[in-house]
């Protein structure tokens, strides 16, 4: 069942007043905004993998995944890449400035279903942002899971998100971190290549593994194919999809993918359900 929006929100159509607490530049084109909701002293409860609609006054609204720790609803994070008018307007916001927020929306990562299993988190580029809350949850409840591996790829070393956290995560004995880049820069000593190639190095048992995948669709297709080749069934692979969204509640139809609405039925969907649709051009 899709995760229901917060019952305390009076209307899914009305943006709540929000304010920027802090902006941290991740890369040249990507930043993480910490957002406060003055009307919610305790913060905004959300599940890993959900998203909010962020509204830049006078410009428009855009769906952005929540990238913070679900255990810290008072510290609402969104990692945003500046690629269009709305995200560029959000990128001009500074501490104390206002924006609007609707949410949370969408179907989350199945972190409860994954209990007892080996968990693979596979991220490409900005896909690390929607996966970060799932990883935070799993590490907070680490004893409930089997082996856990994070496989993360970016175009270059300068495009990697959460550099300090990556360094901290890589020092944990109970988490395997594998990072790759498409092209190596000066001083890079890590892997070079695509994310699916990292699976040969990952420590997991296919029969008890569950995979969470987020990134460009071509990356997710090849990753799902390699997971299946290594014995992970498609029904145990979950992908987070991205589509243009307007209403976020399954009414406008702009995010329709076959029989599903990505805003309402997704963004996290089982790959055995959406894999065939992603292979159809223009869907």
CSV table of C-alpha atoms in Angstrom, one decimal:
chain,number,residue,atom,x,y,z
A,1,UNK,CA,0.0,0.0,0.0
A,2,UNK,CA,1.3,3.5,-0.8
A,3,UNK,CA,2.4,5.4,2.3
A,4,UNK,CA,-0.3,8.0,3.1
A,5,UNK,CA,0.4,11.7,3.3
A,6,UNK,CA,0.7,13.2,6.8
A,7,UNK,CA,-2.8,13.4,8.3
A,8,UNK,CA,-2.0,16.7,10.0
A,9,UNK,CA,-1.7,18.4,6.6
A,10,UNK,CA,-5.0,20.2,6.0
A,11,UNK,CA,-4.9,19.8,2.2
A,12,UNK,CA,-2.6,18.1,-0.2
A,13,UNK,CA,-3.0,21.0,-2.6
A,14,UNK,CA,-2.0,23.8,-0.2
A,15,UNK,CA,1.8,24.5,0.3
A,16,UNK,CA,2.8,25.0,3.9
A,17,UNK,CA,5.0,28.0,4.7
A,18,UNK,CA,8.6,26.8,5.0
A,19,UNK,CA,11.9,28.5,5.6
A,20,UNK,CA,15.5,27.6,4.7
A,21,UNK,CA,17.7,27.0,7.7
A,22,UNK,CA,20.9,26.2,5.8
A,23,UNK,CA,22.3,25.6,2.3
A,24,UNK,CA,25.3,23.3,1.7
A,25,UNK,CA,26.9,23.1,-1.7
A,26,UNK,CA,27.5,19.4,-2.6
A,27,UNK,CA,28.9,19.9,-6.1
A,28,UNK,CA,29.0,22.7,-8.7
A,29,UNK,CA,25.4,22.1,-9.7
A,30,UNK,CA,24.0,20.4,-6.6
A,31,UNK,CA,23.2,21.6,-3.1
A,32,UNK,CA,21.5,20.3,0.1
A,33,UNK,CA,18.9,22.5,1.7
A,34,UNK,CA,17.9,22.1,5.4
A,35,UNK,CA,14.3,23.3,5.7
A,36,UNK,CA,12.2,24.2,8.7
A,37,UNK,CA,8.4,24.2,8.9
A,38,UNK,CA,7.4,26.9,11.4
A,39,UNK,CA,3.9,25.3,11.8
A,40,UNK,CA,5.4,22.0,12.8
A,41,UNK,CA,7.7,22.3,15.9
A,42,UNK,CA,8.4,18.6,15.8
A,43,UNK,CA,9.3,18.5,12.2
A,44,UNK,CA,7.8,16.5,9.3
A,45,UNK,CA,7.5,12.7,9.7
A,46,UNK,CA,8.4,10.8,6.5
A,47,UNK,CA,9.4,7.3,5.4
A,48,UNK,CA,12.6,6.6,3.5
A,49,UNK,CA,12.1,7.2,-0.3
A,50,UNK,CA,9.2,9.7,0.0
A,51,UNK,CA,9.3,13.1,-1.7
A,52,UNK,CA,8.0,16.6,-1.1
A,53,UNK,CA,6.8,19.2,-3.6
A,54,UNK,CA,8.9,22.4,-3.1
A,55,UNK,CA,7.4,25.7,-4.3
A,56,UNK,CA,9.6,28.6,-5.3
A,57,UNK,CA,7.4,31.7,-5.1
A,58,UNK,CA,6.6,33.3,-8.5
A,59,UNK,CA,8.4,30.5,-10.4
A,60,UNK,CA,6.7,27.1,-9.8
A,61,UNK,CA,6.8,23.8,-8.0
A,62,UNK,CA,9.0,20.7,-8.3
A,63,UNK,CA,9.1,17.2,-6.8
A,64,UNK,CA,12.3,16.6,-4.7
A,65,UNK,CA,13.1,13.5,-2.8
A,66,UNK,CA,13.7,13.8,1.0
A,67,UNK,CA,17.4,13.1,1.7
A,68,UNK,CA,17.5,13.4,5.4
A,69,UNK,CA,17.4,10.8,8.3
A,70,UNK,CA,13.8,9.6,9.0
A,71,UNK,CA,14.7,9.6,12.7
A,72,UNK,CA,15.3,13.3,12.5
A,73,UNK,CA,12.0,14.8,11.3
A,74,UNK,CA,13.1,18.1,12.7
A,75,UNK,CA,16.0,18.2,10.2
A,76,UNK,CA,14.3,18.1,6.8
A,77,UNK,CA,16.9,17.8,4.0
A,78,UNK,CA,16.5,18.0,0.2
A,79,UNK,CA,19.4,17.5,-2.2
A,80,UNK,CA,18.7,19.4,-5.4
A,81,UNK,CA,20.4,19.7,-8.7
A,82,UNK,CA,19.9,23.0,-10.6
A,83,UNK,CA,18.6,21.9,-14.0
A,84,UNK,CA,15.5,24.1,-14.7
A,85,UNK,CA,13.8,27.3,-13.7
A,86,UNK,CA,12.4,26.0,-10.4
A,87,UNK,CA,15.5,24.3,-9.1
A,88,UNK,CA,17.6,27.3,-10.1
A,89,UNK,CA,15.3,29.5,-8.2
A,90,UNK,CA,15.5,27.2,-5.2
A,91,UNK,CA,19.3,27.3,-5.6
A,92,UNK,CA,19.2,31.1,-5.0
A,93,UNK,CA,17.6,30.7,-1.6
A,94,UNK,CA,19.7,31.5,1.4
A,95,UNK,CA,19.3,31.0,5.2
A,96,UNK,CA,16.0,32.6,6.4
A,97,UNK,CA,14.4,32.8,3.0
A,98,UNK,CA,10.9,31.4,2.4
A,99,UNK,CA,9.5,28.7,0.2
A,100,UNK,CA,6.4,26.5,0.1
A,101,UNK,CA,6.2,22.8,0.8
A,102,UNK,CA,3.6,20.0,0.2
A,103,UNK,CA,4.1,16.5,1.4
A,104,UNK,CA,5.3,14.0,2.1
A,105,UNK,CA,4.1,11.9,-0.8
A,106,UNK,CA,4.8,8.5,-2.4
A,107,UNK,CA,5.5,4.9,-1.8
A,108,UNK,CA,8.7,4.3,0.3
A,109,UNK,CA,11.6,1.9,0.2
A,110,UNK,CA,10.5,-1.4,1.9
A,111,UNK,CA,12.9,-1.2,4.8
A,112,UNK,CA,10.6,-3.4,7.0
A,113,UNK,CA,10.3,-6.1,4.3
A,114,UNK,CA,14.1,-6.1,4.1
A,115,UNK,CA,14.6,-7.0,7.7
A,116,UNK,CA,16.7,-10.2,8.0
A,117,UNK,CA,17.9,-9.9,4.4
A,118,UNK,CA,21.2,-8.9,2.8
A,119,UNK,CA,20.6,-5.4,1.5
A,120,UNK,CA,22.1,-3.9,-1.6
A,121,UNK,CA,21.7,-0.1,-2.1
A,122,UNK,CA,22.8,0.8,-5.7
A,123,UNK,CA,22.9,4.5,-6.6
A,124,UNK,CA,23.9,6.4,-9.7
A,125,UNK,CA,24.5,10.2,-9.5
A,126,UNK,CA,21.7,12.1,-7.8
A,127,UNK,CA,20.1,8.7,-7.0
A,128,UNK,CA,22.2,8.7,-3.9
A,129,UNK,CA,19.8,11.3,-2.4
A,130,UNK,CA,16.6,9.2,-2.3
A,131,UNK,CA,18.7,6.2,-1.0
A,132,UNK,CA,20.3,8.1,1.9
A,133,UNK,CA,17.2,7.9,4.2
A,134,UNK,CA,17.0,4.2,3.7
A,135,UNK,CA,20.7,3.7,4.5
A,136,UNK,CA,20.3,6.0,7.6
A,137,UNK,CA,17.4,3.8,8.8
A,138,UNK,CA,19.2,0.5,8.1
A,139,UNK,CA,22.3,1.7,10.0
A,140,UNK,CA,20.2,2.9,12.9
A,141,UNK,CA,18.7,-0.6,13.1
A,142,UNK,CA,21.7,-2.4,11.9
A,143,UNK,CA,21.2,-5.6,13.9
A,144,UNK,CA,17.9,-6.2,12.1
A,145,UNK,CA,19.6,-6.7,8.7
A,146,UNK,CA,22.1,-9.1,7.2
A,147,UNK,CA,25.0,-8.0,5.1
A,148,UNK,CA,24.6,-4.4,3.8
A,149,UNK,CA,26.4,-2.9,0.8
A,150,UNK,CA,26.3,0.5,-0.8
A,151,UNK,CA,27.3,0.7,-4.4
A,152,UNK,CA,27.6,4.2,-5.7
A,153,UNK,CA,28.7,5.7,-9.0
A,154,UNK,CA,29.1,9.2,-10.4
A,155,UNK,CA,30.4,10.8,-13.5
A,156,UNK,CA,33.6,12.0,-11.8
A,157,UNK,CA,35.0,12.3,-8.3
A,158,UNK,CA,33.9,16.0,-8.3
A,159,UNK,CA,30.3,14.8,-8.7
A,160,UNK,CA,30.1,12.5,-5.6
A,161,UNK,CA,27.5,13.6,-3.0
A,162,UNK,CA,27.9,13.4,0.8
A,163,UNK,CA,31.7,13.1,0.6
A,164,UNK,CA,32.2,13.3,4.4
A,165,UNK,CA,29.5,10.7,5.0
A,166,UNK,CA,31.0,8.4,2.4
A,167,UNK,CA,34.3,8.5,4.2
A,168,UNK,CA,32.6,7.8,7.5
A,169,UNK,CA,30.5,5.0,6.1
A,170,UNK,CA,33.5,3.4,4.5
A,171,UNK,CA,35.2,3.0,7.9
A,172,UNK,CA,32.3,1.0,9.3
A,173,UNK,CA,33.0,-2.7,9.7
A,174,UNK,CA,29.3,-3.6,9.2
A,175,UNK,CA,28.9,-1.8,5.9
A,176,UNK,CA,30.6,-2.4,2.6
A,177,UNK,CA,31.0,0.8,0.5
A,178,UNK,CA,32.0,0.5,-3.1
A,179,UNK,CA,32.4,3.8,-5.1
A,180,UNK,CA,33.1,4.1,-8.8
A,181,UNK,CA,33.3,7.0,-11.3
A,182,UNK,CA,32.9,7.0,-15.1
A,183,UNK,CA,36.1,9.0,-15.6
A,184,UNK,CA,38.9,9.3,-13.1
A,185,UNK,CA,40.5,12.7,-12.3
A,186,UNK,CA,44.0,13.4,-10.9
A,187,UNK,CA,44.5,11.7,-7.6
A,188,UNK,CA,41.6,9.3,-7.9
A,189,UNK,CA,42.5,5.8,-6.6
A,190,UNK,CA,39.1,4.2,-6.6
A,191,UNK,CA,37.2,2.2,-9.1
A,192,UNK,CA,36.5,3.4,-12.6
A,193,UNK,CA,33.4,2.0,-14.5
A,194,UNK,CA,29.7,1.6,-14.1
A,195,UNK,CA,27.7,0.6,-11.0
A,196,UNK,CA,26.6,-2.8,-12.2
A,197,UNK,CA,30.3,-3.8,-12.5
A,198,UNK,CA,30.7,-3.3,-8.7
A,199,UNK,CA,28.4,-6.3,-8.1
A,200,UNK,CA,31.2,-8.7,-8.6
A,201,UNK,CA,32.9,-7.2,-5.5
A,202,UNK,CA,29.8,-7.0,-3.3
A,203,UNK,CA,29.4,-9.4,-0.4
A,204,UNK,CA,25.9,-10.8,-0.5
A,205,UNK,CA,23.9,-14.0,-0.8
A,206,UNK,CA,21.6,-13.8,-3.8
A,207,UNK,CA,19.0,-16.0,-2.3
A,208,UNK,CA,18.5,-13.8,0.7
A,209,UNK,CA,19.2,-10.4,-0.9
A,210,UNK,CA,17.0,-7.4,-1.6
A,211,UNK,CA,18.1,-4.5,-3.7
A,212,UNK,CA,17.2,-0.8,-3.7
A,213,UNK,CA,18.2,0.9,-6.9
A,214,UNK,CA,18.0,4.6,-7.9
A,215,UNK,CA,19.7,6.5,-10.7
A,216,UNK,CA,19.3,7.2,-14.4
A,217,UNK,CA,16.9,4.7,-16.1
A,218,UNK,CA,19.6,3.2,-18.2
A,219,UNK,CA,21.7,2.5,-15.1
A,220,UNK,CA,18.7,0.9,-13.4
A,221,UNK,CA,18.0,-1.3,-16.3
A,222,UNK,CA,21.5,-2.6,-16.5
A,223,UNK,CA,21.8,-2.9,-12.8
A,224,UNK,CA,18.5,-5.0,-12.6
A,225,UNK,CA,19.7,-7.2,-15.4
A,226,UNK,CA,23.1,-7.8,-13.6
A,227,UNK,CA,21.3,-8.5,-10.3
A,228,UNK,CA,19.0,-11.0,-12.0
A,229,UNK,CA,22.1,-12.7,-13.6
A,230,UNK,CA,23.6,-13.0,-10.2
A,231,UNK,CA,20.5,-14.7,-8.8
A,232,UNK,CA,18.5,-11.9,-7.2
A,233,UNK,CA,14.9,-12.3,-8.4
A,234,UNK,CA,13.2,-9.2,-10.1
A,235,UNK,CA,10.5,-9.2,-7.4
A,236,UNK,CA,13.3,-8.5,-4.8
A,237,UNK,CA,14.6,-5.5,-6.7
A,238,UNK,CA,13.0,-2.1,-6.0
A,239,UNK,CA,13.6,1.0,-8.1
A,240,UNK,CA,12.8,4.6,-7.5
A,241,UNK,CA,11.5,6.3,-10.6
A,242,UNK,CA,11.5,9.9,-11.7
A,243,UNK,CA,8.8,11.5,-13.8
A,244,UNK,CA,7.4,15.1,-14.2
A,245,UNK,CA,4.8,15.6,-11.4
A,246,UNK,CA,2.3,18.3,-11.0
A,247,UNK,CA,-0.4,17.2,-8.5
A,248,UNK,CA,1.6,14.5,-6.6
A,249,UNK,CA,-1.7,12.7,-5.7
A,250,UNK,CA,-2.4,10.7,-8.9
A,251,UNK,CA,-5.0,13.0,-10.4
A,252,UNK,CA,-3.3,15.1,-13.2
A,253,UNK,CA,-1.8,12.0,-15.0
A,254,UNK,CA,1.5,13.7,-15.9
A,255,UNK,CA,3.6,11.0,-14.2
A,256,UNK,CA,1.6,8.0,-15.6
A,257,UNK,CA,3.8,5.0,-16.4
A,258,UNK,CA,1.6,2.3,-18.0
A,259,UNK,CA,-1.1,1.5,-15.3
A,260,UNK,CA,0.8,3.2,-12.5
A,261,UNK,CA,1.1,6.8,-11.4
A,262,UNK,CA,4.7,7.4,-10.2
A,263,UNK,CA,3.6,10.0,-7.6
A,264,UNK,CA,1.1,7.8,-5.9
A,265,UNK,CA,2.0,4.2,-6.7
A,266,UNK,CA,5.7,5.0,-6.7
A,267,UNK,CA,8.2,6.5,-6.7
A,268,UNK,CA,9.5,3.2,-5.3
A,269,UNK,CA,8.1,0.2,-7.3
A,270,UNK,CA,9.1,-3.4,-7.7
A,271,UNK,CA,11.2,-4.0,-10.7
A,272,UNK,CA,9.2,-7.0,-11.9
A,273,UNK,CA,6.3,-4.6,-12.2
A,274,UNK,CA,8.1,-1.6,-13.9
A,275,UNK,CA,11.0,-3.3,-15.7
A,276,UNK,CA,9.0,-4.1,-18.9
A,277,UNK,CA,7.6,-0.6,-19.0
A,278,UNK,CA,11.0,1.0,-18.7
A,279,UNK,CA,12.1,-0.9,-21.8
A,280,UNK,CA,9.3,0.8,-23.9
A,281,UNK,CA,10.5,4.0,-25.6
A,282,UNK,CA,8.7,7.2,-24.6
A,283,UNK,CA,6.8,5.7,-21.7
